[in-house]
PDB file of C-alpha atoms in Angstrom:
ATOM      1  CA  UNK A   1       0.000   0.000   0.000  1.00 33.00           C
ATOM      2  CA  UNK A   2       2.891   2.353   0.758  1.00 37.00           C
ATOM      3  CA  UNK A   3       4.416   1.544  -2.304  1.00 40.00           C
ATOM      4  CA  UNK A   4       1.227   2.348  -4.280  1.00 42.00           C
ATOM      5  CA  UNK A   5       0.382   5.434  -2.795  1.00 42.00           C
ATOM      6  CA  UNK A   6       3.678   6.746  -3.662  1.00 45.00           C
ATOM      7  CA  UNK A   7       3.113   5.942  -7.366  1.00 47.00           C
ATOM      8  CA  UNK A   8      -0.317   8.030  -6.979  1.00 50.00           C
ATOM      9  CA  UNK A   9       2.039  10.497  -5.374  1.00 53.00           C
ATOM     10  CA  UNK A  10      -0.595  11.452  -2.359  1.00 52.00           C
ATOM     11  CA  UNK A  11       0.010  13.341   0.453  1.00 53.00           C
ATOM     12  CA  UNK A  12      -1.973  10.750   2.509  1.00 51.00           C
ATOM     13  CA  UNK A  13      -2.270   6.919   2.756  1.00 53.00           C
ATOM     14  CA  UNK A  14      -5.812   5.936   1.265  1.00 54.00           C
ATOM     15  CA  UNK A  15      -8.137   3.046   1.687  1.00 56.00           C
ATOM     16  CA  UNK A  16      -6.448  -0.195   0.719  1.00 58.00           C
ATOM     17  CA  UNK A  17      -9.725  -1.579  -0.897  1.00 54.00           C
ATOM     18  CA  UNK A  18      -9.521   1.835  -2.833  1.00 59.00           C
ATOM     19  CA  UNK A  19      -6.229   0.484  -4.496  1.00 58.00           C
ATOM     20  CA  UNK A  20      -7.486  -3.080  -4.416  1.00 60.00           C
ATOM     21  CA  UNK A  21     -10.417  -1.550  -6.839  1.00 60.00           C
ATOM     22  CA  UNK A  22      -8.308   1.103  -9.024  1.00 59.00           C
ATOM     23  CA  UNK A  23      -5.920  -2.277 -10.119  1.00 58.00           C
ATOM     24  CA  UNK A  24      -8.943  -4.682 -10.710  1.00 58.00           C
ATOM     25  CA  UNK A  25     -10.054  -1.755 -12.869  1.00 56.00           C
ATOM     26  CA  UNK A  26      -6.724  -1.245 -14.802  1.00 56.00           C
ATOM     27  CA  UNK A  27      -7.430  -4.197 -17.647  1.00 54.00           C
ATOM     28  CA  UNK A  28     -10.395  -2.175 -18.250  1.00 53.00           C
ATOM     29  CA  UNK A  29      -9.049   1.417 -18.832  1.00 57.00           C
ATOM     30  CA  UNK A  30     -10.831   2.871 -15.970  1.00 61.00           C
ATOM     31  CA  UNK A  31      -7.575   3.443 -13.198  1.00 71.00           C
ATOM     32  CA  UNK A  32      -6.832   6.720 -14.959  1.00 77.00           C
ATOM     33  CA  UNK A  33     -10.527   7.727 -14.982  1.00 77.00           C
ATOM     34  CA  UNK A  34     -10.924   6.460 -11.399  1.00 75.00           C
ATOM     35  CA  UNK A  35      -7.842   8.671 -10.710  1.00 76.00           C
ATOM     36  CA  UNK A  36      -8.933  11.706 -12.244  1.00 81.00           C
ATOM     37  CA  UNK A  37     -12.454  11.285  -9.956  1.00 79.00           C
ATOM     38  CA  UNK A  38     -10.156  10.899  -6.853  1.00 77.00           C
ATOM     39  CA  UNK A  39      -7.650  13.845  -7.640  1.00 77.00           C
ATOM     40  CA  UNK A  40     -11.182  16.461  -8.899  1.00 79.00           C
ATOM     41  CA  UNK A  41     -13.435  14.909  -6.291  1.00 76.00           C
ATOM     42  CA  UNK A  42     -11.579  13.450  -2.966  1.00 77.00           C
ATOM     43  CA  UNK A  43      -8.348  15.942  -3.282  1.00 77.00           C
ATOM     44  CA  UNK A  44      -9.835  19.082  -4.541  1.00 82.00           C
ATOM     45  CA  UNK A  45      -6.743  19.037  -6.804  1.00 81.00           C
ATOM     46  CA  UNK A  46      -8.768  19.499 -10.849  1.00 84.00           C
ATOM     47  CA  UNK A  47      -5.280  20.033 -12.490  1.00 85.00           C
ATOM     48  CA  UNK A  48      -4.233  16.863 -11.783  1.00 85.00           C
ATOM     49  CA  UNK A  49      -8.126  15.484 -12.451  1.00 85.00           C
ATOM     50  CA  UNK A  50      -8.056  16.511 -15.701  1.00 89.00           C
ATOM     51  CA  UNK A  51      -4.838  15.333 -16.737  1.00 88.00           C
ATOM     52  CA  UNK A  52      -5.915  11.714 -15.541  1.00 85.00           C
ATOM     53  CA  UNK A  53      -9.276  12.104 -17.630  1.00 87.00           C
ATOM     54  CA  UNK A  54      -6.989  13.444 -20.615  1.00 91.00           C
ATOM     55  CA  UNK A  55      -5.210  10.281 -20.073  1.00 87.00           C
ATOM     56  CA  UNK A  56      -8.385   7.775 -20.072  1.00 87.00           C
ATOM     57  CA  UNK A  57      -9.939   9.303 -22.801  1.00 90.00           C
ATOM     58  CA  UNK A  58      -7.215   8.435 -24.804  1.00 89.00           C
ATOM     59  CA  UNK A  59      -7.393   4.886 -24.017  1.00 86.00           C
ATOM     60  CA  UNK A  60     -11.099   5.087 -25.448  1.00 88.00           C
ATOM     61  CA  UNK A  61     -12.654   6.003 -21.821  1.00 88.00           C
ATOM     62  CA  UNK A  62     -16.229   7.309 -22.643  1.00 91.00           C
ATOM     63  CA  UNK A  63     -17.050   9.018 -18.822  1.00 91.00           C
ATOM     64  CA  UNK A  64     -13.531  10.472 -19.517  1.00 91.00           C
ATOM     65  CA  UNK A  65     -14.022  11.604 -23.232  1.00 94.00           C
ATOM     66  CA  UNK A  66     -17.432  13.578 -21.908  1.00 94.00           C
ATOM     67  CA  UNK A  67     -15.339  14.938 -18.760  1.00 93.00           C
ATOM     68  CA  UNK A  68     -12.837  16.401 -21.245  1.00 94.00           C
ATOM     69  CA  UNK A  69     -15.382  18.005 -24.367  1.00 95.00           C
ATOM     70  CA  UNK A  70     -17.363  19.743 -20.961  1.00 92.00           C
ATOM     71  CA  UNK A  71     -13.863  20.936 -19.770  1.00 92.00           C
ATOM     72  CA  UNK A  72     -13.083  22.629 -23.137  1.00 94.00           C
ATOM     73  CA  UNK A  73     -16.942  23.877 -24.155  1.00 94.00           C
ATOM     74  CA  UNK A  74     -17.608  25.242 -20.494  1.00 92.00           C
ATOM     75  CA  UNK A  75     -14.693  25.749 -18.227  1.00 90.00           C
ATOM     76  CA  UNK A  76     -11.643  26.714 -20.188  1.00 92.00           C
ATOM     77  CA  UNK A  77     -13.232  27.500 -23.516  1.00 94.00           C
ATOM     78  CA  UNK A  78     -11.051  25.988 -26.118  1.00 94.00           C
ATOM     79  CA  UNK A  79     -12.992  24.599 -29.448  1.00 95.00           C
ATOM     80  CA  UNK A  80      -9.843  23.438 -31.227  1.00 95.00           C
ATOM     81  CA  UNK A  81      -9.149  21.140 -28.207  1.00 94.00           C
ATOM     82  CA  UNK A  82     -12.684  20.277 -27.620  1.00 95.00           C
ATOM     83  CA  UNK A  83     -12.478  18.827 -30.754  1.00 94.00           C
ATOM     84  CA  UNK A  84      -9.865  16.208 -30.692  1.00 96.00           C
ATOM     85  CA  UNK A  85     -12.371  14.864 -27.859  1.00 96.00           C
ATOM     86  CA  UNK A  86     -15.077  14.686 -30.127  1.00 95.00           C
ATOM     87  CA  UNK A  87     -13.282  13.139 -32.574  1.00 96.00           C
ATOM     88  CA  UNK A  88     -12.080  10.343 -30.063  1.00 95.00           C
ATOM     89  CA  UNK A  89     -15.532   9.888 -28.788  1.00 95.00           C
ATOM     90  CA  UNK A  90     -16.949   9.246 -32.431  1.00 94.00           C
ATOM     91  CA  UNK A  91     -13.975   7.055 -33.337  1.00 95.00           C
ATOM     92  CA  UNK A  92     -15.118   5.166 -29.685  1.00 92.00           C
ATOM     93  CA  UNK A  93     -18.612   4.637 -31.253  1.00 92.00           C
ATOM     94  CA  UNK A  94     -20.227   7.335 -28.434  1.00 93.00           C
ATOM     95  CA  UNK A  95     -23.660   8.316 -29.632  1.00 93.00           C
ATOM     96  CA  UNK A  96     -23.981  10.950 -27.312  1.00 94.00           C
ATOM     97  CA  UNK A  97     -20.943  12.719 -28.202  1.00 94.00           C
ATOM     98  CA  UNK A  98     -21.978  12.227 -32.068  1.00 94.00           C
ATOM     99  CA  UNK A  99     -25.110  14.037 -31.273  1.00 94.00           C
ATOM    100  CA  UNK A 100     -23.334  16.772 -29.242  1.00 94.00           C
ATOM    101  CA  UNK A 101     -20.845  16.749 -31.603  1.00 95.00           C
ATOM    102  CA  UNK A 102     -23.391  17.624 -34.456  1.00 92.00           C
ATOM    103  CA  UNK A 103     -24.728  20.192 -32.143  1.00 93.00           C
ATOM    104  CA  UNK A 104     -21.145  21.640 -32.044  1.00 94.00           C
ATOM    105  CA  UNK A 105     -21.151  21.977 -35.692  1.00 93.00           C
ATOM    106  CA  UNK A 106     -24.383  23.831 -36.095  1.00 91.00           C
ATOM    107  CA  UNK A 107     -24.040  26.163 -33.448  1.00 89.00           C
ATOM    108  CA  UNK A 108     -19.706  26.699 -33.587  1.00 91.00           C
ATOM    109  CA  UNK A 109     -18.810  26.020 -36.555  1.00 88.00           C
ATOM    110  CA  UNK A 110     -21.762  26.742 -38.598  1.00 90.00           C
ATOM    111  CA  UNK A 111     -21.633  23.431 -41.303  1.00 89.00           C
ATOM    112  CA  UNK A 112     -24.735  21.791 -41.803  1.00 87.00           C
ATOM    113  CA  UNK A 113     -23.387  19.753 -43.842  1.00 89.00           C
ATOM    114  CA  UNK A 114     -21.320  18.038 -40.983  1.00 91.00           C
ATOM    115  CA  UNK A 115     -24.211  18.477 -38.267  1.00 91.00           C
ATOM    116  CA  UNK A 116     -26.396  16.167 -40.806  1.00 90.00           C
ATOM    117  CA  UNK A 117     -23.600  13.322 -40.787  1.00 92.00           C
ATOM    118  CA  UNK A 118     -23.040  12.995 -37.355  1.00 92.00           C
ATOM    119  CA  UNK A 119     -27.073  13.125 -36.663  1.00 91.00           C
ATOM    120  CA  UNK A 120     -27.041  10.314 -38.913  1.00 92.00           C
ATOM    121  CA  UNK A 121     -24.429   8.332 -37.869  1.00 92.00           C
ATOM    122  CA  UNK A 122     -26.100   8.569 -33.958  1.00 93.00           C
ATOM    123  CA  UNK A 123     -29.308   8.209 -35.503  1.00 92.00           C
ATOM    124  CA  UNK A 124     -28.588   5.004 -36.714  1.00 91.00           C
ATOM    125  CA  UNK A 125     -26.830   3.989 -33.352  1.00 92.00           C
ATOM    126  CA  UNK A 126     -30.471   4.640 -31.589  1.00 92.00           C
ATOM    127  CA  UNK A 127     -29.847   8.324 -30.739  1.00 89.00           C
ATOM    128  CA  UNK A 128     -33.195   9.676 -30.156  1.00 90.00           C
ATOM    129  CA  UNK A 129     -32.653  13.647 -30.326  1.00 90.00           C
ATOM    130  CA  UNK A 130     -30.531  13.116 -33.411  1.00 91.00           C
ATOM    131  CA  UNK A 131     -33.193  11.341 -34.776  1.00 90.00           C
ATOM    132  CA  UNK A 132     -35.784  13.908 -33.932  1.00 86.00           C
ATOM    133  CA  UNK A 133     -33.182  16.630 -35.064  1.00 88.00           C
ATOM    134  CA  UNK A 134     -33.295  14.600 -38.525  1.00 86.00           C
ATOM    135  CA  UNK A 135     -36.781  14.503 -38.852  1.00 86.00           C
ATOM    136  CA  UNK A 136     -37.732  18.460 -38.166  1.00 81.00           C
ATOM    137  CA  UNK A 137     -35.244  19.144 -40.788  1.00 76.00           C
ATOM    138  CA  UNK A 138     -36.333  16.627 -43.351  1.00 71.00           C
ATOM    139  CA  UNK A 139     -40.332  18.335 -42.742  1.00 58.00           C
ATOM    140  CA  UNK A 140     -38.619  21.662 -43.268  1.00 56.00           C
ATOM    141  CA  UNK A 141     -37.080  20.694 -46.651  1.00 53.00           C
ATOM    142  CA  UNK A 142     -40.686  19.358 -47.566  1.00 53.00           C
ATOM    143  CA  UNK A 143     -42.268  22.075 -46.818  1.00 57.00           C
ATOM    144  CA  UNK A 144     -39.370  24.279 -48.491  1.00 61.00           C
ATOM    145  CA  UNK A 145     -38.407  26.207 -46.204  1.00 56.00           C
ATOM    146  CA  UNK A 146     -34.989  26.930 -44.942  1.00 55.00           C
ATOM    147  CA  UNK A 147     -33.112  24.865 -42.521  1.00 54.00           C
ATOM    148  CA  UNK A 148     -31.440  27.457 -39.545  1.00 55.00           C
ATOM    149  CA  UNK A 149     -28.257  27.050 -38.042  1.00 51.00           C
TER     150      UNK A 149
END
């Protein structure tokens, strides 16, 4: 346990079953995001939070992908780094963030064009509110009038 809580480098010993649970976790990508929730959440310490979620959503971490695109759309407003987020949650198959991603591209970047093919690739994943989106816009083109970004 000593040895372990120097690799975590903390300032305090934690709970052993804490460890016990963080390398059970590791074959499954989840110690860095586990990590990340102790540093943000148990040591008031975000810095090193969000470098741990970084870290997991980079290994394909979907809770950690999310934790990053909020981070750079709401807290330290960066849309070119927001992006490489979005871009690893659609290449993880995240419906969510190919619906919020589509929701980026209307409202940031302005390309419809783009918003339609990432409604329709988390439409067809079971996405209801890109579906939805889909369908308002289709019954605006049929009753010609103009789709608004």
């Amino acid at each position: 346990l000593v040895c372990h809580t120097k690799w975590l480098n903390l300032k305090k010993p934690i709970n052993k079953y804490y460890i016990e649970g963080l390398l059970k976790a590791h074959e499954y990508h989840l110690t860095p995001y586990y990590l990340a929730d102790f540093y943000e959440y148990k040591e008031n310490n975000y810095k090193l939070g969000l470098y741990y979620y970084k870290y997991a959503a980079h290994l394909g971490n979907i809770p950690s992908i999310k934790k990053c695109i909020t981070h750079y759309t709401e807290i330290e407003v960066n849309y070119e780094e927001a992006e490489k987020y979005y871009k690893l949650g659609v290449k993880a198959g995240c419906k969510d963030t190919m619906y919020n991603y589509g929701l980026f591209y209307r409202t940031i970047r302005r390309n419809i064009e783009k918003m339609f093919e990432l409604f329709y690739e988390a439409a067809n994943l079971g996405h209801d509110s890109a579906r939805n989106e889909l369908f308002m816009h289709s019954i605006a083109v049929i009753n010609n009038t103009q789709c608004r970004l």
